[in-house]
mmCIF file of N, CA and C in Angstrom:
data_model
loop_
_atom_site.group_PDB
_atom_site.id
_atom_site.type_symbol
_atom_site.label_atom_id
_atom_site.label_comp_id
_atom_site.label_asym_id
_atom_site.label_seq_id
_atom_site.Cartn_x
_atom_site.Cartn_y
_atom_site.Cartn_z
ATOM 1 N N MET E 1 7.249 -0.206 -1.109
ATOM 2 C CA MET E 1 6.608 -0.146 0.173
ATOM 3 C C MET E 1 7.285 0.893 1.074
ATOM 4 N N SER E 2 8.556 1.138 0.846
ATOM 5 C CA SER E 2 9.230 2.149 1.667
ATOM 6 C C SER E 2 8.639 3.537 1.402
ATOM 7 N N ILE E 3 8.186 3.789 0.181
ATOM 8 C CA ILE E 3 7.551 5.072 -0.128
ATOM 9 C C ILE E 3 6.269 5.220 0.684
ATOM 10 N N ALA E 4 5.499 4.151 0.798
ATOM 11 C CA ALA E 4 4.259 4.191 1.575
ATOM 12 C C ALA E 4 4.562 4.424 3.053
ATOM 13 N N ARG E 5 5.571 3.766 3.585
ATOM 14 C CA ARG E 5 5.932 3.954 4.996
ATOM 15 C C ARG E 5 6.404 5.385 5.248
ATOM 16 N N GLU E 6 7.183 5.937 4.348
ATOM 17 C CA GLU E 6 7.643 7.322 4.486
ATOM 18 C C GLU E 6 6.475 8.307 4.385
ATOM 19 N N PHE E 7 5.509 8.008 3.532
ATOM 20 C CA PHE E 7 4.310 8.843 3.412
ATOM 21 C C PHE E 7 3.562 8.900 4.743
ATOM 22 N N VAL E 8 3.382 7.738 5.375
ATOM 23 C CA VAL E 8 2.686 7.686 6.664
ATOM 24 C C VAL E 8 3.438 8.515 7.699
ATOM 25 N N LYS E 9 4.739 8.340 7.765
ATOM 26 C CA LYS E 9 5.564 9.074 8.733
ATOM 27 C C LYS E 9 5.474 10.581 8.496
ATOM 28 N N ALA E 10 5.514 10.980 7.233
ATOM 29 C CA ALA E 10 5.440 12.415 6.906
ATOM 30 C C ALA E 10 4.075 12.998 7.250
ATOM 31 N N LYS E 11 3.021 12.254 7.008
ATOM 32 C CA LYS E 11 1.666 12.758 7.255
ATOM 33 C C LYS E 11 1.306 12.765 8.735
ATOM 34 N N LEU E 12 1.682 11.704 9.464
ATOM 35 C CA LEU E 12 1.304 11.615 10.872
ATOM 36 C C LEU E 12 2.305 12.267 11.812
ATOM 37 N N GLY E 13 3.560 12.283 11.435
ATOM 38 C CA GLY E 13 4.605 12.814 12.309
ATOM 39 C C GLY E 13 5.206 11.714 13.166
ATOM 40 N N GLU E 14 6.457 11.889 13.513
ATOM 41 C CA GLU E 14 7.197 10.858 14.249
ATOM 42 C C GLU E 14 6.649 10.574 15.639
ATOM 43 N N ASP E 15 5.947 11.527 16.232
ATOM 44 C CA ASP E 15 5.447 11.364 17.595
ATOM 45 C C ASP E 15 3.984 10.932 17.666
ATOM 46 N N HIS E 16 3.378 10.631 16.545
ATOM 47 C CA HIS E 16 1.955 10.262 16.558
ATOM 48 C C HIS E 16 1.769 8.926 17.277
ATOM 49 N N PRO E 17 0.781 8.835 18.176
ATOM 50 C CA PRO E 17 0.599 7.601 18.949
ATOM 51 C C PRO E 17 0.216 6.372 18.120
ATOM 52 N N ALA E 18 -0.302 6.561 16.930
ATOM 53 C CA ALA E 18 -0.694 5.416 16.097
ATOM 54 C C ALA E 18 0.304 5.127 14.983
ATOM 55 N N LEU E 19 1.432 5.827 14.970
ATOM 56 C CA LEU E 19 2.378 5.725 13.858
ATOM 57 C C LEU E 19 2.810 4.291 13.576
ATOM 58 N N ASP E 20 3.223 3.555 14.579
ATOM 59 C CA ASP E 20 3.743 2.206 14.340
ATOM 60 C C ASP E 20 2.680 1.276 13.764
ATOM 61 N N ASP E 21 1.484 1.275 14.354
ATOM 62 C CA ASP E 21 0.420 0.399 13.862
ATOM 63 C C ASP E 21 -0.011 0.779 12.451
ATOM 64 N N VAL E 22 -0.194 2.072 12.207
ATOM 65 C CA VAL E 22 -0.622 2.519 10.875
ATOM 66 C C VAL E 22 0.451 2.207 9.840
ATOM 67 N N THR E 23 1.700 2.419 10.177
ATOM 68 C CA THR E 23 2.792 2.123 9.248
ATOM 69 C C THR E 23 2.808 0.645 8.886
ATOM 70 N N LEU E 24 2.676 -0.225 9.861
ATOM 71 C CA LEU E 24 2.659 -1.667 9.601
ATOM 72 C C LEU E 24 1.475 -2.047 8.717
ATOM 73 N N LEU E 25 0.287 -1.542 9.029
ATOM 74 C CA LEU E 25 -0.892 -1.904 8.256
ATOM 75 C C LEU E 25 -0.826 -1.367 6.829
ATOM 76 N N VAL E 26 -0.354 -0.143 6.673
ATOM 77 C CA VAL E 26 -0.188 0.411 5.325
ATOM 78 C C VAL E 26 0.801 -0.432 4.533
ATOM 79 N N SER E 27 1.894 -0.817 5.162
ATOM 80 C CA SER E 27 2.887 -1.644 4.490
ATOM 81 C C SER E 27 2.272 -2.961 4.020
ATOM 82 N N GLU E 28 1.472 -3.582 4.859
ATOM 83 C CA GLU E 28 0.822 -4.839 4.491
ATOM 84 C C GLU E 28 -0.166 -4.645 3.343
ATOM 85 N N LEU E 29 -1.000 -3.609 3.429
ATOM 86 C CA LEU E 29 -2.016 -3.392 2.400
ATOM 87 C C LEU E 29 -1.401 -3.000 1.061
ATOM 88 N N VAL E 30 -0.395 -2.149 1.081
ATOM 89 C CA VAL E 30 0.255 -1.757 -0.167
ATOM 90 C C VAL E 30 1.003 -2.950 -0.764
ATOM 91 N N THR E 31 1.652 -3.744 0.072
ATOM 92 C CA THR E 31 2.328 -4.947 -0.419
ATOM 93 C C THR E 31 1.336 -5.877 -1.100
ATOM 94 N N ASN E 32 0.162 -6.070 -0.491
ATOM 95 C CA ASN E 32 -0.862 -6.909 -1.120
ATOM 96 C C ASN E 32 -1.258 -6.360 -2.489
ATOM 97 N N SER E 33 -1.419 -5.052 -2.594
ATOM 98 C CA SER E 33 -1.770 -4.446 -3.885
ATOM 99 C C SER E 33 -0.679 -4.686 -4.919
ATOM 100 N N VAL E 34 0.559 -4.490 -4.514
ATOM 101 C CA VAL E 34 1.692 -4.656 -5.436
ATOM 102 C C VAL E 34 1.804 -6.106 -5.906
ATOM 103 N N LEU E 35 1.582 -7.043 -5.001
ATOM 104 C CA LEU E 35 1.771 -8.454 -5.336
ATOM 105 C C LEU E 35 0.559 -9.129 -5.962
ATOM 106 N N HIS E 36 -0.638 -8.740 -5.566
ATOM 107 C CA HIS E 36 -1.814 -9.535 -5.916
ATOM 108 C C HIS E 36 -2.860 -8.834 -6.786
ATOM 109 N N SER E 37 -2.805 -7.525 -6.929
ATOM 110 C CA SER E 37 -3.858 -6.845 -7.687
ATOM 111 C C SER E 37 -3.474 -6.729 -9.158
ATOM 112 N N ASN E 38 -4.433 -6.297 -9.944
ATOM 113 C CA ASN E 38 -4.161 -6.036 -11.358
ATOM 114 C C ASN E 38 -3.302 -4.791 -11.552
ATOM 115 N N SER E 39 -2.996 -4.080 -10.489
ATOM 116 C CA SER E 39 -2.081 -2.933 -10.549
ATOM 117 C C SER E 39 -0.616 -3.374 -10.512
ATOM 118 N N ARG E 40 -0.354 -4.631 -10.303
ATOM 119 C CA ARG E 40 1.011 -5.122 -10.063
ATOM 120 C C ARG E 40 1.972 -4.903 -11.221
ATOM 121 N N ASN E 41 1.486 -4.752 -12.422
ATOM 122 C CA ASN E 41 2.376 -4.586 -13.572
ATOM 123 C C ASN E 41 2.419 -3.142 -14.039
ATOM 124 N N GLY E 42 2.687 -2.236 -13.096
ATOM 125 C CA GLY E 42 2.826 -0.832 -13.451
ATOM 126 C C GLY E 42 1.553 -0.019 -13.319
ATOM 127 N N GLY E 43 0.510 -0.613 -12.773
ATOM 128 C CA GLY E 43 -0.735 0.121 -12.569
ATOM 129 C C GLY E 43 -0.653 1.044 -11.364
ATOM 130 N N ARG E 44 -1.716 1.754 -11.137
ATOM 131 C CA ARG E 44 -1.755 2.746 -10.066
ATOM 132 C C ARG E 44 -2.249 2.134 -8.762
ATOM 133 N N ILE E 45 -1.591 2.511 -7.689
ATOM 134 C CA ILE E 45 -2.030 2.198 -6.330
ATOM 135 C C ILE E 45 -2.079 3.530 -5.593
ATOM 136 N N THR E 46 -3.216 3.816 -4.966
ATOM 137 C CA THR E 46 -3.404 5.084 -4.271
ATOM 138 C C THR E 46 -3.543 4.821 -2.780
ATOM 139 N N LEU E 47 -2.833 5.603 -1.982
ATOM 140 C CA LEU E 47 -2.893 5.524 -0.531
ATOM 141 C C LEU E 47 -3.432 6.843 -0.003
ATOM 142 N N ALA E 48 -4.443 6.766 0.859
ATOM 143 C CA ALA E 48 -5.004 7.963 1.486
ATOM 144 C C ALA E 48 -5.113 7.733 2.985
ATOM 145 N N LEU E 49 -4.780 8.774 3.762
ATOM 146 C CA LEU E 49 -4.878 8.737 5.224
ATOM 147 C C LEU E 49 -5.732 9.900 5.688
ATOM 148 N N ALA E 50 -6.520 9.655 6.726
ATOM 149 C CA ALA E 50 -7.270 10.735 7.366
ATOM 150 C C ALA E 50 -7.146 10.560 8.871
ATOM 151 N N ASP E 51 -6.715 11.613 9.559
ATOM 152 C CA ASP E 51 -6.625 11.598 11.016
ATOM 153 C C ASP E 51 -7.893 12.251 11.557
ATOM 154 N N CYS E 52 -8.706 11.448 12.211
ATOM 155 C CA CYS E 52 -10.030 11.898 12.683
ATOM 156 C C CYS E 52 -10.050 12.030 14.202
ATOM 157 N N CYS E 53 -9.084 12.685 14.770
ATOM 158 C CA CYS E 53 -8.951 13.003 16.199
ATOM 159 C C CYS E 53 -8.572 11.818 17.083
ATOM 160 N N ASP E 54 -9.266 10.703 16.984
ATOM 161 C CA ASP E 54 -8.907 9.537 17.787
ATOM 162 C C ASP E 54 -8.877 8.269 16.943
ATOM 163 N N LEU E 55 -8.834 8.462 15.619
ATOM 164 C CA LEU E 55 -8.908 7.344 14.701
ATOM 165 C C LEU E 55 -8.219 7.730 13.397
ATOM 166 N N ILE E 56 -7.399 6.842 12.891
ATOM 167 C CA ILE E 56 -6.779 7.030 11.576
ATOM 168 C C ILE E 56 -7.527 6.146 10.590
ATOM 169 N N HIS E 57 -7.978 6.735 9.486
ATOM 170 C CA HIS E 57 -8.632 5.970 8.421
ATOM 171 C C HIS E 57 -7.640 5.845 7.270
ATOM 172 N N VAL E 58 -7.460 4.626 6.776
ATOM 173 C CA VAL E 58 -6.528 4.324 5.691
ATOM 174 C C VAL E 58 -7.301 3.720 4.526
ATOM 175 N N ASP E 59 -7.083 4.229 3.325
ATOM 176 C CA ASP E 59 -7.604 3.625 2.094
ATOM 177 C C ASP E 59 -6.423 3.248 1.216
ATOM 178 N N VAL E 60 -6.446 2.025 0.695
ATOM 179 C CA VAL E 60 -5.505 1.616 -0.345
ATOM 180 C C VAL E 60 -6.358 1.174 -1.530
ATOM 181 N N VAL E 61 -6.205 1.889 -2.639
ATOM 182 C CA VAL E 61 -7.028 1.666 -3.822
ATOM 183 C C VAL E 61 -6.137 1.130 -4.939
ATOM 184 N N ASP E 62 -6.592 0.044 -5.578
ATOM 185 C CA ASP E 62 -5.850 -0.517 -6.704
ATOM 186 C C ASP E 62 -6.837 -0.941 -7.787
ATOM 187 N N ALA E 63 -6.351 -1.650 -8.789
ATOM 188 C CA ALA E 63 -7.181 -2.045 -9.928
ATOM 189 C C ALA E 63 -7.999 -3.304 -9.675
ATOM 190 N N GLY E 64 -7.977 -3.820 -8.461
ATOM 191 C CA GLY E 64 -8.713 -5.044 -8.165
ATOM 192 C C GLY E 64 -7.960 -6.261 -8.656
ATOM 193 N N GLY E 65 -8.611 -7.388 -8.618
ATOM 194 C CA GLY E 65 -7.958 -8.618 -9.043
ATOM 195 C C GLY E 65 -8.968 -9.738 -9.225
ATOM 196 N N GLU E 66 -8.440 -10.886 -9.589
ATOM 197 C CA GLU E 66 -9.282 -12.041 -9.858
ATOM 198 C C GLU E 66 -9.888 -12.619 -8.580
ATOM 199 N N THR E 67 -9.174 -12.515 -7.489
ATOM 200 C CA THR E 67 -9.663 -13.063 -6.222
ATOM 201 C C THR E 67 -9.783 -11.940 -5.196
ATOM 202 N N ALA E 68 -10.710 -12.114 -4.275
ATOM 203 C CA ALA E 68 -10.916 -11.123 -3.218
ATOM 204 C C ALA E 68 -9.921 -11.352 -2.083
ATOM 205 N N PRO E 69 -9.447 -10.274 -1.457
ATOM 206 C CA PRO E 69 -8.574 -10.436 -0.299
ATOM 207 C C PRO E 69 -9.301 -11.189 0.817
ATOM 208 N N GLU E 70 -8.594 -12.074 1.479
ATOM 209 C CA GLU E 70 -9.192 -12.814 2.582
ATOM 210 C C GLU E 70 -8.150 -13.097 3.655
ATOM 211 N N VAL E 71 -8.620 -13.205 4.877
ATOM 212 C CA VAL E 71 -7.748 -13.539 6.000
ATOM 213 C C VAL E 71 -7.490 -15.037 5.956
ATOM 214 N N ARG E 72 -6.232 -15.389 6.047
ATOM 215 C CA ARG E 72 -5.866 -16.806 6.121
ATOM 216 C C ARG E 72 -5.495 -17.116 7.554
ATOM 217 N N GLY E 73 -5.988 -18.223 8.053
ATOM 218 C CA GLY E 73 -5.836 -18.544 9.460
ATOM 219 C C GLY E 73 -4.569 -19.283 9.833
ATOM 220 N N ASP E 74 -3.704 -19.596 8.896
ATOM 221 C CA ASP E 74 -2.506 -20.382 9.205
ATOM 222 C C ASP E 74 -1.350 -19.465 9.586
ATOM 223 N N MET E 75 -1.085 -19.372 10.890
ATOM 224 C CA MET E 75 0.005 -18.513 11.387
ATOM 225 C C MET E 75 1.380 -18.972 10.904
ATOM 226 N N TYR E 76 1.502 -20.225 10.501
ATOM 227 C CA TYR E 76 2.802 -20.778 10.131
ATOM 228 C C TYR E 76 3.010 -20.879 8.628
ATOM 229 N N ALA E 77 2.042 -20.412 7.859
ATOM 230 C CA ALA E 77 2.187 -20.421 6.409
ATOM 231 C C ALA E 77 3.262 -19.431 5.996
ATOM 232 N N GLU E 78 3.857 -19.669 4.845
ATOM 233 C CA GLU E 78 4.921 -18.791 4.364
ATOM 234 C C GLU E 78 4.408 -17.403 4.041
ATOM 235 N N GLY E 79 3.184 -17.300 3.565
ATOM 236 C CA GLY E 79 2.595 -16.006 3.246
ATOM 237 C C GLY E 79 1.166 -15.957 3.724
ATOM 238 N N GLY E 80 0.511 -14.828 3.466
ATOM 239 C CA GLY E 80 -0.907 -14.734 3.765
ATOM 240 C C GLY E 80 -1.264 -14.243 5.153
ATOM 241 N N ARG E 81 -0.310 -13.735 5.892
ATOM 242 C CA ARG E 81 -0.612 -13.264 7.245
ATOM 243 C C ARG E 81 -0.887 -11.766 7.301
ATOM 244 N N GLY E 82 -0.716 -11.066 6.197
ATOM 245 C CA GLY E 82 -0.888 -9.613 6.196
ATOM 246 C C GLY E 82 -2.267 -9.172 6.629
ATOM 247 N N LEU E 83 -3.311 -9.785 6.066
ATOM 248 C CA LEU E 83 -4.664 -9.388 6.440
ATOM 249 C C LEU E 83 -5.024 -9.856 7.844
ATOM 250 N N MET E 84 -4.341 -10.887 8.335
ATOM 251 C CA MET E 84 -4.539 -11.286 9.728
ATOM 252 C C MET E 84 -4.043 -10.173 10.650
ATOM 253 N N LEU E 85 -2.923 -9.559 10.288
ATOM 254 C CA LEU E 85 -2.428 -8.405 11.051
ATOM 255 C C LEU E 85 -3.411 -7.240 10.963
ATOM 256 N N VAL E 86 -3.942 -6.999 9.776
ATOM 257 C CA VAL E 86 -4.913 -5.919 9.606
ATOM 258 C C VAL E 86 -6.126 -6.176 10.488
ATOM 259 N N GLU E 87 -6.614 -7.396 10.473
ATOM 260 C CA GLU E 87 -7.775 -7.735 11.292
ATOM 261 C C GLU E 87 -7.490 -7.591 12.791
ATOM 262 N N THR E 88 -6.289 -7.955 13.201
ATOM 263 C CA THR E 88 -5.923 -7.925 14.620
ATOM 264 C C THR E 88 -5.673 -6.508 15.126
ATOM 265 N N LEU E 89 -4.973 -5.695 14.351
ATOM 266 C CA LEU E 89 -4.546 -4.380 14.820
ATOM 267 C C LEU E 89 -5.541 -3.252 14.540
ATOM 268 N N SER E 90 -6.425 -3.459 13.587
ATOM 269 C CA SER E 90 -7.324 -2.363 13.246
ATOM 270 C C SER E 90 -8.616 -2.432 14.050
ATOM 271 N N TYR E 91 -9.238 -1.276 14.174
ATOM 272 C CA TYR E 91 -10.538 -1.163 14.829
ATOM 273 C C TYR E 91 -11.613 -1.778 13.926
ATOM 274 N N ARG E 92 -11.549 -1.417 12.651
ATOM 275 C CA ARG E 92 -12.426 -1.968 11.623
ATOM 276 C C ARG E 92 -11.654 -2.022 10.323
ATOM 277 N N TRP E 93 -12.081 -2.907 9.429
ATOM 278 C CA TRP E 93 -11.513 -2.941 8.087
ATOM 279 C C TRP E 93 -12.503 -3.630 7.160
ATOM 280 N N ALA E 94 -12.372 -3.363 5.871
ATOM 281 C CA ALA E 94 -13.249 -3.985 4.891
ATOM 282 C C ALA E 94 -12.655 -3.840 3.497
ATOM 283 N N VAL E 95 -13.294 -4.515 2.570
ATOM 284 C CA VAL E 95 -12.923 -4.468 1.159
ATOM 285 C C VAL E 95 -14.142 -3.998 0.373
ATOM 286 N N HIS E 96 -13.910 -3.075 -0.557
ATOM 287 C CA HIS E 96 -14.997 -2.569 -1.398
ATOM 288 C C HIS E 96 -14.546 -2.626 -2.851
ATOM 289 N N ASP E 97 -15.306 -3.353 -3.671
ATOM 290 C CA ASP E 97 -15.040 -3.410 -5.113
ATOM 291 C C ASP E 97 -16.093 -2.603 -5.854
ATOM 292 N N ASP E 98 -15.652 -1.887 -6.886
ATOM 293 C CA ASP E 98 -16.580 -1.214 -7.790
ATOM 294 C C ASP E 98 -15.936 -1.150 -9.162
ATOM 295 N N VAL E 99 -16.559 -0.466 -10.104
ATOM 296 C CA VAL E 99 -16.047 -0.436 -11.473
ATOM 297 C C VAL E 99 -14.671 0.222 -11.569
ATOM 298 N N ALA E 100 -14.329 1.065 -10.620
ATOM 299 C CA ALA E 100 -13.033 1.756 -10.642
ATOM 300 C C ALA E 100 -11.903 0.900 -10.088
ATOM 301 N N GLY E 101 -12.229 -0.160 -9.371
ATOM 302 C CA GLY E 101 -11.189 -1.006 -8.794
ATOM 303 C C GLY E 101 -11.588 -1.515 -7.421
ATOM 304 N N ARG E 102 -10.599 -1.667 -6.579
ATOM 305 C CA ARG E 102 -10.816 -2.209 -5.235
ATOM 306 C C ARG E 102 -10.204 -1.273 -4.202
ATOM 307 N N THR E 103 -10.939 -1.062 -3.125
ATOM 308 C CA THR E 103 -10.431 -0.314 -1.983
ATOM 309 C C THR E 103 -10.419 -1.244 -0.786
ATOM 310 N N VAL E 104 -9.261 -1.370 -0.167
ATOM 311 C CA VAL E 104 -9.160 -2.042 1.132
ATOM 312 C C VAL E 104 -8.896 -0.921 2.132
ATOM 313 N N TRP E 105 -9.756 -0.836 3.138
ATOM 314 C CA TRP E 105 -9.602 0.234 4.120
ATOM 315 C C TRP E 105 -9.534 -0.353 5.518
ATOM 316 N N CYS E 106 -8.908 0.411 6.389
ATOM 317 C CA CYS E 106 -8.873 0.038 7.798
ATOM 318 C C CYS E 106 -8.857 1.300 8.643
ATOM 319 N N GLN E 107 -9.191 1.125 9.900
ATOM 320 C CA GLN E 107 -9.178 2.227 10.844
ATOM 321 C C GLN E 107 -8.436 1.791 12.098
ATOM 322 N N VAL E 108 -7.603 2.684 12.606
ATOM 323 C CA VAL E 108 -6.815 2.433 13.808
ATOM 324 C C VAL E 108 -7.202 3.477 14.837
ATOM 325 N N LYS E 109 -7.685 3.024 15.971
ATOM 326 C CA LYS E 109 -8.025 3.951 17.075
ATOM 327 C C LYS E 109 -6.771 4.254 17.882
ATOM 328 N N TYR E 110 -6.758 5.446 18.484
ATOM 329 C CA TYR E 110 -5.652 5.824 19.361
ATOM 330 C C TYR E 110 -6.138 6.866 20.364
ATOM 331 N N LYS E 111 -5.389 7.035 21.421
ATOM 332 C CA LYS E 111 -5.692 8.056 22.417
ATOM 333 C C LYS E 111 -4.887 9.302 22.073
ATOM 334 N N PRO E 112 -5.581 10.432 21.824
ATOM 335 C CA PRO E 112 -4.865 11.675 21.506
ATOM 336 C C PRO E 112 -3.964 12.102 22.671
ATOM 337 N N ALA E 113 -2.866 12.727 22.326
ATOM 338 C CA ALA E 113 -1.918 13.185 23.360
ATOM 339 C C ALA E 113 -2.483 14.334 24.166
#
């Protein structure tokens, strides 16, 4: 996950207004892929970022899994709060499955400097 966080920092720059939120969300989404997808045993996980002037679009692509990602509502549970953070901090987010795998994407709005 540190590689994903460093990737975000390198792509957006240390002074980007959305850096903290995007870094947190990328960390959560990549962690979910590493722990829960069929990519967890050495498979590929792809991270893509696009800065669209006032919005950052994030894609995390993995091999999919047996269960679909879902937001869990228990704030006090030991795990399962990652997608709750994604839902809270992102402008929009969704999950897309196809024959190539699963993409979880989110978008973070920000005010340009």
